[in-house]
Coordinates of C-alpha atoms in Angstrom, one line a residue:
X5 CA 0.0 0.0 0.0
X6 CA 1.1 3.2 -0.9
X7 CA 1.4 6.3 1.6
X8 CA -1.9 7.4 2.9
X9 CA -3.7 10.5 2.5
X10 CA -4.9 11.7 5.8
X11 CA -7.1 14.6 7.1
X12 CA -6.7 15.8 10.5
X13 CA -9.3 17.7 12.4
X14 CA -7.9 20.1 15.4
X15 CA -8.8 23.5 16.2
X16 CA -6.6 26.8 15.2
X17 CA -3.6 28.1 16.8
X18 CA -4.0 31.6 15.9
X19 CA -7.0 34.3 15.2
X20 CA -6.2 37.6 13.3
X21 CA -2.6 36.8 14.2
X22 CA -3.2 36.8 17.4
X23 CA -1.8 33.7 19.4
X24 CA -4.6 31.3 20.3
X25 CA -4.1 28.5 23.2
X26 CA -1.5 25.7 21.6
X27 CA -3.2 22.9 23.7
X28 CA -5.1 21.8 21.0
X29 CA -2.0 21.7 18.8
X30 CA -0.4 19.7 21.3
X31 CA -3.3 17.0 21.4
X32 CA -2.7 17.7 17.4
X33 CA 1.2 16.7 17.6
X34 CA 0.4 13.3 19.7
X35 CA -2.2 12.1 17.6
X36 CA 0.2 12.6 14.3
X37 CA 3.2 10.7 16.4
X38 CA 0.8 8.0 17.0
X39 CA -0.2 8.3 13.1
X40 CA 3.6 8.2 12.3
X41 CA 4.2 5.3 14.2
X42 CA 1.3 3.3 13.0
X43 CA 1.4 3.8 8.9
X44 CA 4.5 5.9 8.9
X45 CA 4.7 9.1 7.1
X46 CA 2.0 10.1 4.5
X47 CA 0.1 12.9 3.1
X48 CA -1.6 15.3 5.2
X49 CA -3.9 17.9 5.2
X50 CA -5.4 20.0 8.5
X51 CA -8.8 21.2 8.9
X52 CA -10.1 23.3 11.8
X53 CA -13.1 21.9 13.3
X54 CA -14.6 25.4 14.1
X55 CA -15.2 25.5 10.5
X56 CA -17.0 24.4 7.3
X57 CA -14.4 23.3 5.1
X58 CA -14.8 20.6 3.2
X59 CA -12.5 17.6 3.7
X60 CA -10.6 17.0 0.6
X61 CA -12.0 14.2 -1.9
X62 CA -8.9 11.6 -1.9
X63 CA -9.3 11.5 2.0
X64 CA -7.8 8.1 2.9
X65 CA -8.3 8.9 6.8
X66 CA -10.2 11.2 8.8
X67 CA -9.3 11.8 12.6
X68 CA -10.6 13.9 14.6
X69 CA -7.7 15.1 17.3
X70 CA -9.1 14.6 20.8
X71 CA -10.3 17.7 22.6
X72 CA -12.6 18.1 25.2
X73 CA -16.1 17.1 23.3
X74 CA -18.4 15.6 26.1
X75 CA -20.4 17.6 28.1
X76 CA -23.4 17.9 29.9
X77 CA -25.1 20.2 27.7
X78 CA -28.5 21.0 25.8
X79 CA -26.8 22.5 23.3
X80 CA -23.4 21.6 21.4
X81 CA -20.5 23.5 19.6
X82 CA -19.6 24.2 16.2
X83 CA -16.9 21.4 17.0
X84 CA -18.9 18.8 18.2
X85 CA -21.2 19.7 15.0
X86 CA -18.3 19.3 12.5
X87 CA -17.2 15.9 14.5
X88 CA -20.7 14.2 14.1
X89 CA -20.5 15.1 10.2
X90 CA -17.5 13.3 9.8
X91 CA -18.5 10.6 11.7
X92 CA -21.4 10.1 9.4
X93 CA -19.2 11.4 5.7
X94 CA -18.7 8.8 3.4
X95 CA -14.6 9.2 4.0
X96 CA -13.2 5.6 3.6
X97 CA -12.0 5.5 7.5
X98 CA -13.4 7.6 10.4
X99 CA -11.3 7.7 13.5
X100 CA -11.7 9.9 16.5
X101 CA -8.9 9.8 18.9
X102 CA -9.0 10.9 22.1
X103 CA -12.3 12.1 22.6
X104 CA -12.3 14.1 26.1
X105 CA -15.0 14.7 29.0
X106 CA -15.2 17.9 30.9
X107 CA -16.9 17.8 34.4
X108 CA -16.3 19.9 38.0
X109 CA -16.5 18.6 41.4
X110 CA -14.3 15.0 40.2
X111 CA -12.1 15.2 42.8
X112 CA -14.2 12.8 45.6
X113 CA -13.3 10.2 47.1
X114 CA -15.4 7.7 44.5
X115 CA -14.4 9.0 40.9
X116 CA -16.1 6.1 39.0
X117 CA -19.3 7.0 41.2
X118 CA -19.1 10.8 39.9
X119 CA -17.9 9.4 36.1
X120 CA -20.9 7.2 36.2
X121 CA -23.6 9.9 37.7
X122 CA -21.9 12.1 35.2
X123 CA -22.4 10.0 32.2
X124 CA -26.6 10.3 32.9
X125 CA -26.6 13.7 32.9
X126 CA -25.4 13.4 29.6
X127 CA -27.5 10.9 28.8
X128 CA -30.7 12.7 29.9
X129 CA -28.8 16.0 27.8
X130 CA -29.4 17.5 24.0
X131 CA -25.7 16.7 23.1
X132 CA -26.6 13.0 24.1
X133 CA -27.9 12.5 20.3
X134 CA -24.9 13.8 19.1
X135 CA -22.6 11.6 20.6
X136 CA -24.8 8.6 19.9
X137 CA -24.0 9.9 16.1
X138 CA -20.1 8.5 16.8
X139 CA -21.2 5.1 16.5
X140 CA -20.6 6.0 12.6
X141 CA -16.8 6.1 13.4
X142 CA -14.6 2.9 12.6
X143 CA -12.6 3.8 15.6
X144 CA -13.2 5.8 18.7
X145 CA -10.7 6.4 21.4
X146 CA -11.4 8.1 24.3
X147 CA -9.1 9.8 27.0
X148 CA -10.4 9.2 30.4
X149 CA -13.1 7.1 32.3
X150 CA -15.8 9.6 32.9
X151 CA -16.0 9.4 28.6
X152 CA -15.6 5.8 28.8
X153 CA -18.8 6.0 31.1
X154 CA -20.6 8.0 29.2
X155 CA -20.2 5.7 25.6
X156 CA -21.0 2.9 27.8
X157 CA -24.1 4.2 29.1
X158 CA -24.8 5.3 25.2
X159 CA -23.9 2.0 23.7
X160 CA -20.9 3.9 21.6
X161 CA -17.9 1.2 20.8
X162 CA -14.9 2.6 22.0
X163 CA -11.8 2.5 23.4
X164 CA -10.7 3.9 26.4
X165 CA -7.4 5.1 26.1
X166 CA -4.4 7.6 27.4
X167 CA -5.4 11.0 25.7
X168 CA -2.7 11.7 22.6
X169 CA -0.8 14.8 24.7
X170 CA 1.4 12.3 26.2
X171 CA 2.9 10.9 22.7
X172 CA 3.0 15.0 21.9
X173 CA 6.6 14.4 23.4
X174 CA 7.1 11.2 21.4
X175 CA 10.0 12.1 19.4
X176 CA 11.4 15.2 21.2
X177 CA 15.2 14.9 22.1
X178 CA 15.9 15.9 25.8
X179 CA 19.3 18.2 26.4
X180 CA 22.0 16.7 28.7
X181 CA 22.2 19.9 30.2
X182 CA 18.8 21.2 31.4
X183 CA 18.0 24.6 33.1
X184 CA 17.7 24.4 36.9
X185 CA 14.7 27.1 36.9
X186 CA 11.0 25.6 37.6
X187 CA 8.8 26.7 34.6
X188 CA 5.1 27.7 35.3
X189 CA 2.4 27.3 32.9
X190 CA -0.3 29.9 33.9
X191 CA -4.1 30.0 32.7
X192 CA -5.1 33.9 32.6
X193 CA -8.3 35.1 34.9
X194 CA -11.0 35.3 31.9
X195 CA -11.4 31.3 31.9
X196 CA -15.1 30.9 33.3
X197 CA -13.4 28.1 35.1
X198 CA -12.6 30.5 38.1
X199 CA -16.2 30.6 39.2
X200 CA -15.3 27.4 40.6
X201 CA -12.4 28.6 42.5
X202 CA -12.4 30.7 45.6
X203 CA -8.9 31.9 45.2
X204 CA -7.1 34.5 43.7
X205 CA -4.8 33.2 40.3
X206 CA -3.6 37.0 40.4
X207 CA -2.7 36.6 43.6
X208 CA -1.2 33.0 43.2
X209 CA 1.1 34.1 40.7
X210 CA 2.6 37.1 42.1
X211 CA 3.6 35.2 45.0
X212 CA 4.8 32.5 42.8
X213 CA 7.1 34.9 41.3
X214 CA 8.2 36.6 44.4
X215 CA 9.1 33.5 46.6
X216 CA 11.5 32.8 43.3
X217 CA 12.3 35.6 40.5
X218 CA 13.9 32.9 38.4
X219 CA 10.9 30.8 37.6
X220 CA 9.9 31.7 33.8
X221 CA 6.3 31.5 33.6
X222 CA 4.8 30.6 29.9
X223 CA 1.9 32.4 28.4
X224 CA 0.1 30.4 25.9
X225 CA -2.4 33.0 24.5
X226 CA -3.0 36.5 24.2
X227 CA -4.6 36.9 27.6
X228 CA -2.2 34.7 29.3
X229 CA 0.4 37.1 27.6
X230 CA -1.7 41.0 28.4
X231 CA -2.1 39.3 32.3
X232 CA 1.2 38.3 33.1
X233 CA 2.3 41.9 31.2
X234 CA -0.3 43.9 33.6
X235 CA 1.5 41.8 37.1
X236 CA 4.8 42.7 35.7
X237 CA 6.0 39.2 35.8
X238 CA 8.3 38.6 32.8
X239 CA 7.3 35.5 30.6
X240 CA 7.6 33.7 27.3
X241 CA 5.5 32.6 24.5
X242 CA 5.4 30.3 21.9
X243 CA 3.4 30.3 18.5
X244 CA 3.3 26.5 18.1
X245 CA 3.1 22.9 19.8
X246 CA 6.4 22.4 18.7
X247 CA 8.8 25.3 20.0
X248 CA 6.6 24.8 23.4
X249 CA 7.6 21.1 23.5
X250 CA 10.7 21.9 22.5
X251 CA 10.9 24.5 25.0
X252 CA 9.6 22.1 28.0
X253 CA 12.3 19.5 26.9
X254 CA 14.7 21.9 28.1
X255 CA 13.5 22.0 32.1
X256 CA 13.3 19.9 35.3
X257 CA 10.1 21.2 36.6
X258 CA 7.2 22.5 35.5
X259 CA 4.1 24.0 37.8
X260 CA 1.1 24.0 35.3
X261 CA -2.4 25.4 35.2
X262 CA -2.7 23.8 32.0
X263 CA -3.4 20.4 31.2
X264 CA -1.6 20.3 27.7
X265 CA 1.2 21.2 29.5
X266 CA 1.5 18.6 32.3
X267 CA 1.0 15.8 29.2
X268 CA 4.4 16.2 26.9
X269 CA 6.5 17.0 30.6
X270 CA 5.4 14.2 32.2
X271 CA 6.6 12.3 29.3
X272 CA 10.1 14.4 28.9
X273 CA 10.8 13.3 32.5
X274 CA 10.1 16.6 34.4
X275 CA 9.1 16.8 37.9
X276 CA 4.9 17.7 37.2
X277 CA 2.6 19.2 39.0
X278 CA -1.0 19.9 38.0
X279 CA -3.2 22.4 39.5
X280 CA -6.5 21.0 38.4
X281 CA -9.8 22.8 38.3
X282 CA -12.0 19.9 36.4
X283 CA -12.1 16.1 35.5
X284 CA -9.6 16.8 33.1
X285 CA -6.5 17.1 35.7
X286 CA -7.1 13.4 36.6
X287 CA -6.7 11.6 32.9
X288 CA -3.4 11.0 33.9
X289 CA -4.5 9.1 37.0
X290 CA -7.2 6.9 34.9
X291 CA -4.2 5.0 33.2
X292 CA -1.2 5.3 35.5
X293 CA 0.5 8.0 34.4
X294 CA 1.2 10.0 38.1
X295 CA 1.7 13.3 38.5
X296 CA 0.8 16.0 41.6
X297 CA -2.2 17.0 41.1
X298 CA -3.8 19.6 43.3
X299 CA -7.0 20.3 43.3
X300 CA -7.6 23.9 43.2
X301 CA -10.7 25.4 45.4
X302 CA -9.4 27.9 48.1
X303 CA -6.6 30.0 48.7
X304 CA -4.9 27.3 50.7
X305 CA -5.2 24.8 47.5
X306 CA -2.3 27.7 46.1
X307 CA -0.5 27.7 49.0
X308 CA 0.0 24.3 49.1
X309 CA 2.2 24.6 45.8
X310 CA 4.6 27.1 47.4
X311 CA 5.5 24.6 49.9
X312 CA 8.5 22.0 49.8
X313 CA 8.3 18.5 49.4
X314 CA 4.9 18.5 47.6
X315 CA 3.9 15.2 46.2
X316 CA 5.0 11.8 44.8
X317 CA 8.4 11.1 43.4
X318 CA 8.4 11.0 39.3
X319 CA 8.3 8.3 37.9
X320 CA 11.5 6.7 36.6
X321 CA 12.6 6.8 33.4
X322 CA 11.9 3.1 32.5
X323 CA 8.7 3.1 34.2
X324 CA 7.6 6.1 31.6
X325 CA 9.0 4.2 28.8
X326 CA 7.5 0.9 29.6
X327 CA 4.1 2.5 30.0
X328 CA 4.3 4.8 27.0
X329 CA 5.3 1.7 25.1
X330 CA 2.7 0.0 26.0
X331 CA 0.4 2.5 26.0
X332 CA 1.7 3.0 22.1
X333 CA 1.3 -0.3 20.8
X334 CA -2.5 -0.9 21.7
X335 CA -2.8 2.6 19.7
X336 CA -0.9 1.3 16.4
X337 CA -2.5 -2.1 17.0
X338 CA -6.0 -0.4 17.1
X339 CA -5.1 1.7 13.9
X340 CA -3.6 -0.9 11.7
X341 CA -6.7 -3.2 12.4
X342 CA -8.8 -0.7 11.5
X343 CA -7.4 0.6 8.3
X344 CA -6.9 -2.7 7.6
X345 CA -9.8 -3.8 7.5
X346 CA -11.7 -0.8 5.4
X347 CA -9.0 -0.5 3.3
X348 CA -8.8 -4.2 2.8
X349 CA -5.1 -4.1 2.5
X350 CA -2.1 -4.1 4.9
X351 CA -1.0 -0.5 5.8
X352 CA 2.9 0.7 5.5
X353 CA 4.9 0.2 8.3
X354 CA 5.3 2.7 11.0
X355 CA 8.3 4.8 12.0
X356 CA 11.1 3.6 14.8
X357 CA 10.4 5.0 17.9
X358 CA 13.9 5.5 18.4
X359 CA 14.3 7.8 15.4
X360 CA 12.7 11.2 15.2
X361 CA 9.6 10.4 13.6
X362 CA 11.0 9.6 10.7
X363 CA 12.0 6.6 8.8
X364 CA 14.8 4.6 9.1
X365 CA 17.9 6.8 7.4
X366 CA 19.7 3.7 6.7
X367 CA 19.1 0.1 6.5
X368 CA 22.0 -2.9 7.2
X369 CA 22.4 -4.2 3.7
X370 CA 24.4 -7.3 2.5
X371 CA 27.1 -6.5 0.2
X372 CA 29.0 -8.7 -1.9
X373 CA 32.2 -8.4 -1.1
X374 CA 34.6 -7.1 -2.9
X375 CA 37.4 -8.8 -1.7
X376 CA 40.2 -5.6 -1.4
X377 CA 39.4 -5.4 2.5
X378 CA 41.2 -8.2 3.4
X379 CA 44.3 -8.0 0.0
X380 CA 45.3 -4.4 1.3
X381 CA 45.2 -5.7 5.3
X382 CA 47.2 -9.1 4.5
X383 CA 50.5 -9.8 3.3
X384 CA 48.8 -13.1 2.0
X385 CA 46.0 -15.0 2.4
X386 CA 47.3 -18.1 0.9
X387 CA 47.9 -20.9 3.1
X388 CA 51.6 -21.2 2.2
X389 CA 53.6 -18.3 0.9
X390 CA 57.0 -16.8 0.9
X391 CA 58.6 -13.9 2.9
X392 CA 61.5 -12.3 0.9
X393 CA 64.2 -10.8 3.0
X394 CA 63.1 -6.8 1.8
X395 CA 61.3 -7.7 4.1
X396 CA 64.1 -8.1 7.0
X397 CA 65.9 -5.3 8.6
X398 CA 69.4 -5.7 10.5
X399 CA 71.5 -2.7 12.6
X400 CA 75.1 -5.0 11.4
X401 CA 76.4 -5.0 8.4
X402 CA 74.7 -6.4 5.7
X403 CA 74.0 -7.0 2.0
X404 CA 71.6 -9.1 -0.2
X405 CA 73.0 -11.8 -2.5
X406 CA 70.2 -13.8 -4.5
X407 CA 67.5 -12.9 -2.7
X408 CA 69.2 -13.8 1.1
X409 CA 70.2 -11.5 3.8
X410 CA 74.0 -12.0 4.5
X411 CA 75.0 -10.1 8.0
X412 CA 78.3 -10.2 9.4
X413 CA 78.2 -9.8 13.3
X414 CA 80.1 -7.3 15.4
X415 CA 79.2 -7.0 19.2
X416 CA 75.7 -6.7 18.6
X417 CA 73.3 -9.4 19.7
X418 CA 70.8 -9.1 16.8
X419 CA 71.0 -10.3 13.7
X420 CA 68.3 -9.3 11.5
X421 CA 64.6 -8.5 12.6
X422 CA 61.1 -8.1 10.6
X423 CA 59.0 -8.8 8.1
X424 CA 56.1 -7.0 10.1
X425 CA 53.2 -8.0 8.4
X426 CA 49.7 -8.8 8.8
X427 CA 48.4 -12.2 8.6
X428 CA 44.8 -14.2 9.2
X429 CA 44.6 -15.4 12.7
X430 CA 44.6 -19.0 13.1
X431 CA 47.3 -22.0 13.1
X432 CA 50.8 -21.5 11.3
X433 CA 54.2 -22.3 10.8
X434 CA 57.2 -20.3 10.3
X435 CA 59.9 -21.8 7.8
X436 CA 63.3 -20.6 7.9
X437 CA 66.8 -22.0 6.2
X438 CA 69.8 -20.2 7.0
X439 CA 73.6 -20.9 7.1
X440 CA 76.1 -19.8 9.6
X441 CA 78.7 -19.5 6.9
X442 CA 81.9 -18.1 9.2
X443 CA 81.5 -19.2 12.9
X444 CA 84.5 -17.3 15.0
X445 CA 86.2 -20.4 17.5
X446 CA 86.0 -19.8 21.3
X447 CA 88.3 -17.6 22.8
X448 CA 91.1 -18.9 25.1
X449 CA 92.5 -17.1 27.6
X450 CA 96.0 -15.1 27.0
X451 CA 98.8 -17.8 28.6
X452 CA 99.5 -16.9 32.0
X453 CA 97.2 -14.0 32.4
X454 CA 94.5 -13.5 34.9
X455 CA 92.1 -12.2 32.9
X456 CA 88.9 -13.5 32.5
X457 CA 87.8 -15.1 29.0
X458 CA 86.0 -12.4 26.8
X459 CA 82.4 -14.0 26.8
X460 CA 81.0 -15.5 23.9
X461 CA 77.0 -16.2 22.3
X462 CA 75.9 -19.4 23.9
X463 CA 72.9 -19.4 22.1
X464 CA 71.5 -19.0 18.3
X465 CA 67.6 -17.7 18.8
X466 CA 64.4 -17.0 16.1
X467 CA 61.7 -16.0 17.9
X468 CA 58.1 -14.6 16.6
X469 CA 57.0 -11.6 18.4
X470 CA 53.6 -9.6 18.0
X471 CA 52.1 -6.5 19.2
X472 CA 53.2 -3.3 21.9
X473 CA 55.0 -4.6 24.6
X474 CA 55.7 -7.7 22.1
X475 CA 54.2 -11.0 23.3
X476 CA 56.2 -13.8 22.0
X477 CA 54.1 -16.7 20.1
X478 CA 57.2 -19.3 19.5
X479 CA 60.6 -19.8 19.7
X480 CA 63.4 -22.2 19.1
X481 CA 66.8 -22.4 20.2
X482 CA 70.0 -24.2 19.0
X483 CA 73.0 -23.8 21.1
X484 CA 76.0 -21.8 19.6
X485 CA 78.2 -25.1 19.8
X486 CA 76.1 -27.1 17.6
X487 CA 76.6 -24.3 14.5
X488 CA 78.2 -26.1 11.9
X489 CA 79.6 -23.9 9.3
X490 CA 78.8 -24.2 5.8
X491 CA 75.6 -26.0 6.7
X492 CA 72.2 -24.9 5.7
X493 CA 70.1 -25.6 8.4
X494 CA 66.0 -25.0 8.2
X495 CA 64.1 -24.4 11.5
X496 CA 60.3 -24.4 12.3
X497 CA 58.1 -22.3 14.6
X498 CA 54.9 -23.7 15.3
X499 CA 52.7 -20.7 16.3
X500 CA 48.9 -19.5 17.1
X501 CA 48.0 -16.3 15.3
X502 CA 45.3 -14.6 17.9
X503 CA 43.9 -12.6 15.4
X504 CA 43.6 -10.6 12.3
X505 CA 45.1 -7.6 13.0
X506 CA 49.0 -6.6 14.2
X507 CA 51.5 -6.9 12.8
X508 CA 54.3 -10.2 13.5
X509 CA 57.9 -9.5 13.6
X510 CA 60.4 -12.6 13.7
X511 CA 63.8 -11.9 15.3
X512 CA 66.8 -13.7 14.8
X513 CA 69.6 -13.2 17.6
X514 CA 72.5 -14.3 20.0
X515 CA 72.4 -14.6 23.4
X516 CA 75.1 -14.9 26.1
X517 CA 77.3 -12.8 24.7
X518 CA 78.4 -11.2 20.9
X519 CA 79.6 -13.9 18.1
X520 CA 81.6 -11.5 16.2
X521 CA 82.8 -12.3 13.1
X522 CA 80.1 -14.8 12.1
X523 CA 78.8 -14.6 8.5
X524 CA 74.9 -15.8 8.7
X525 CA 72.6 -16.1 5.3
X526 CA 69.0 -16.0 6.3
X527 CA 67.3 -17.4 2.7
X528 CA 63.2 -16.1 2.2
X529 CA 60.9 -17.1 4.9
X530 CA 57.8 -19.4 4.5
X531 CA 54.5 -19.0 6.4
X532 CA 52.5 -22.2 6.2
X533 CA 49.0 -22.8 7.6
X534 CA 49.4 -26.0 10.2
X535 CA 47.3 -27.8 7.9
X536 CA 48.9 -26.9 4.7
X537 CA 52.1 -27.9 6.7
X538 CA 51.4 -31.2 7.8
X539 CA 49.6 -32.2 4.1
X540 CA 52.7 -31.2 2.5

């Protein structure tokens, strides 16, 4: 299947170039992650649901971003409208995700007993017949049990579900380094929700700011921005979802009056808490998800917050991943089911999670090889090959006859070192013929003199050496005495290479004292795998 074309349905982020509230942009930003990660990327398109535009014809998907669309109400919105048209709109797959209740007074000791008195208001309500009208959606979500309530008590399928805000976060990278000051997300006074609250925000917030200047409070519309101007607390404002996200990422702590904003910081990792005015504040709660939530009613509900020590712990960093991934997977599960069966084919796959919503950039692919990998790292991969004696280096005198290294000796105890080069790891044998061609006779002490007898070599040594400090892999030994000159003698070093890389040196020496005057011709090495060695 080819990418999808999808329609999204949220509400607008700016009026007259004035800055609206983002939250629905953020509920916007977690539904498309979810999207992302359950077809991966495809074509979309944005509609407001405050208006009449038409959806466009090659809709593949239509999904209405979760806001706040149950209520207890005679009468219904312009967005509740537009959502029961879709729901009904011949566009090949209808999903609403998310869909949100709104209630006061759900913060008794018996939630489900206020969710479920609270789902037959609605029932008894106008807006009930519009919500029975979502039954024409392939796929309904909701965020919090007081909706799960009231689709239950109106025979709706559904799915309850954590609300989309929480995947807003999804992709967002977190800095290392994160700014110490607590961030406060206010709500400005002109919200009718303050009839519900006998306290004073103004009030609130002044003191907020005064018990701790370096707390950056965040406006997030023009109200918030012309309140927090008129109390002279400084502030900052963001024109989208994303640079607010981004912007959260950056803290440790965040005081919020705004739901939207407790959902992506909870998920970032930062210390939340939630002043919370209506059933909304607890849709964390109704799937695990814990955060401090104060519920706001008096003066000393604000006071509380300026305290020390308020609340639970966060939650650890693998116990918001585990739940988000759960959480996550019954969403794409859900989604894939569902497109695949109205679409009757299997949809693409979904973006990593690891990534930034975005497909893999590259894949692990299988090359044939090419073989000049291994020709430029080895001297020879053949099991049985010669070393010339370029290859040897000596600090005596030297020259090359015929392809051999000749050294004549002085004091020194080396004779010639090398070839350094690489080989496969695995079993081998070193082959070397040399002659001791001049062999000076032992020294015998001056007649009558008490000197002692200049020393002499003892011992005739090739030795193979690898890596820094050198760790000898074989040796062999033939005493000094035993030299016969003139005689070509050919020595073998059995030896384990332990790997691939480094690089072997073989050194041939004296030990015991010099042997000068000796004439040796080292002839080209051979390096033999064991098993070529013993078949040949």
């Amino acid at each position: 299947m080819s990418a999808l074309r999808v329609t999204y349905l949220t509400l607008p982020d700016q009026a007259g170039g004035l800055l609206l509230n983002v939250g629905d942009r953020v509920i916007y930003r977690g539904v498309r992650n979810i999207m992302h990660a359950a077809i991966g990327p495809h074509h979309e398109t944005i509609r407001y649901l405050s208006d009449r535009e038409p959806l466009p014809a090659d809709t593949d998907i239509a999904i209405i971003c979760g806001t706040p669309q149950i209520l207890n109400s005679g009468t219904v919105s312009r967005n509740v409208e537009r959502i029961a048209e879709v729901a009904e709109s011949d566009v090949p797959v209808k999903i609403n995700l998310g869909a949100g209740a709104f209630y006061f007074d759900a913060f008794g000791e018996d939630r489900p007993a206020a969710d479920r008195a609270f789902a037959e208001r609605v029932q008894g309500a106008g807006s009930a017949g519009y919500y029975r009208r979502y039954g024409g959606f392939d796929l309904v979500t909701c965020r919090d049990m007081a909706g799960d309530a009231v689709f239950n008590t109106l025979g709706i399928a559904h799915q309850p579900m954590p609300c989309p805000g929480f995947f807003s976060a999804l992709f967002e990278p977190r800095p290392l380094f994160r700014r110490k000051e607590q961030l406060v997300s206010v709500l400005n006074g002109t919200a009718s929700f303050w009839n519900r609250v006998d306290a004073d925000v103004h009030l609130f917030l002044r003191q907020l700011h005064e018990a701790d200047p370096s707390r950056i409070f965040i406006a997030h519309d023009e109200q918030d921005m012309q309140m927090l101007d008129e109390l002279d607390i400084p502030h900052v404002e963001f024109g989208d979802a994303d640079s607010f996200i981004r912007y959260l990422a950056t803290a440790e702590s965040l005081i919020s009056l705004r739901v939207h904003g407790a959902l992506p910081a909870w998920t970032l990792g930062l210390d939340v808490t939630l002043l919370g005015i209506d059933r909304r504040a607890l849709l964390g709660e109704d799937f695990g998800a814990h955060f401090n939530v104060v519920p706001l009613r008096k003066d000393a509900d604000f006071a509380s917050v300026l305290k020390p020590g308020l609340g639970r712990p966060r939650q650890t960093d693998d116990e918001r991943r585990a739940w988000l991934a759960r959480h996550l997977g019954r969403y794409v599960s859900l989604i894939r089911d569902t497109v695949r069966g109205k679409l009757g084919a299997e949809p693409p796959p979904g973006v990593p999670l690891h990534g930034s919503g975005l497909p893999e950039p590259a894949e692990p692919e299988k090359r044939p090889s090419q073989g000049r990998y291994f020709r430029s790292l080895f001297h020879s991969q053949k099991p049985d090959f010669p070393v010339e004696t370029e290859l040897l280096r000596s600090g005596q005198a030297h020259q090359r006859e015929n392809g051999a290294l000749v050294v004549t000796l002085s004091d020194k105890v080396t004779i010639a070192f090398g070839p350094y080069i690489r080989i496969p790891r695995g079993a081998w044998l070193l082959r070397a013929r040399l002659t001791f061609e001049a062999v000076p006779p032992a020294p015998e002490p001056p007649e009558n003199s008490i000197l002692p007898v200049p020393p002499r070599a003892k011992m005739f040594d090739i030795k193979i050496m690898k890596g820094v400090p050198g760790r000898e892999l074989a040796r062999v030994t033939v005493p000094v005495a035993e030299l016969k000159p003139g005689a070509e003698m050919t020595l073998e070093l059995p030896f384990e290479n332990p790997s691939d890389t480094g690089e072997l040196e073989t050194v041939f020496q004296i030990r015991g004292g010099p042997l000068e005057g000796a004439v040796v011709r080292i002839q080209p090495l051979r390096l033999l795998r064991r098993e070529a060695a013993l078949a040949g």
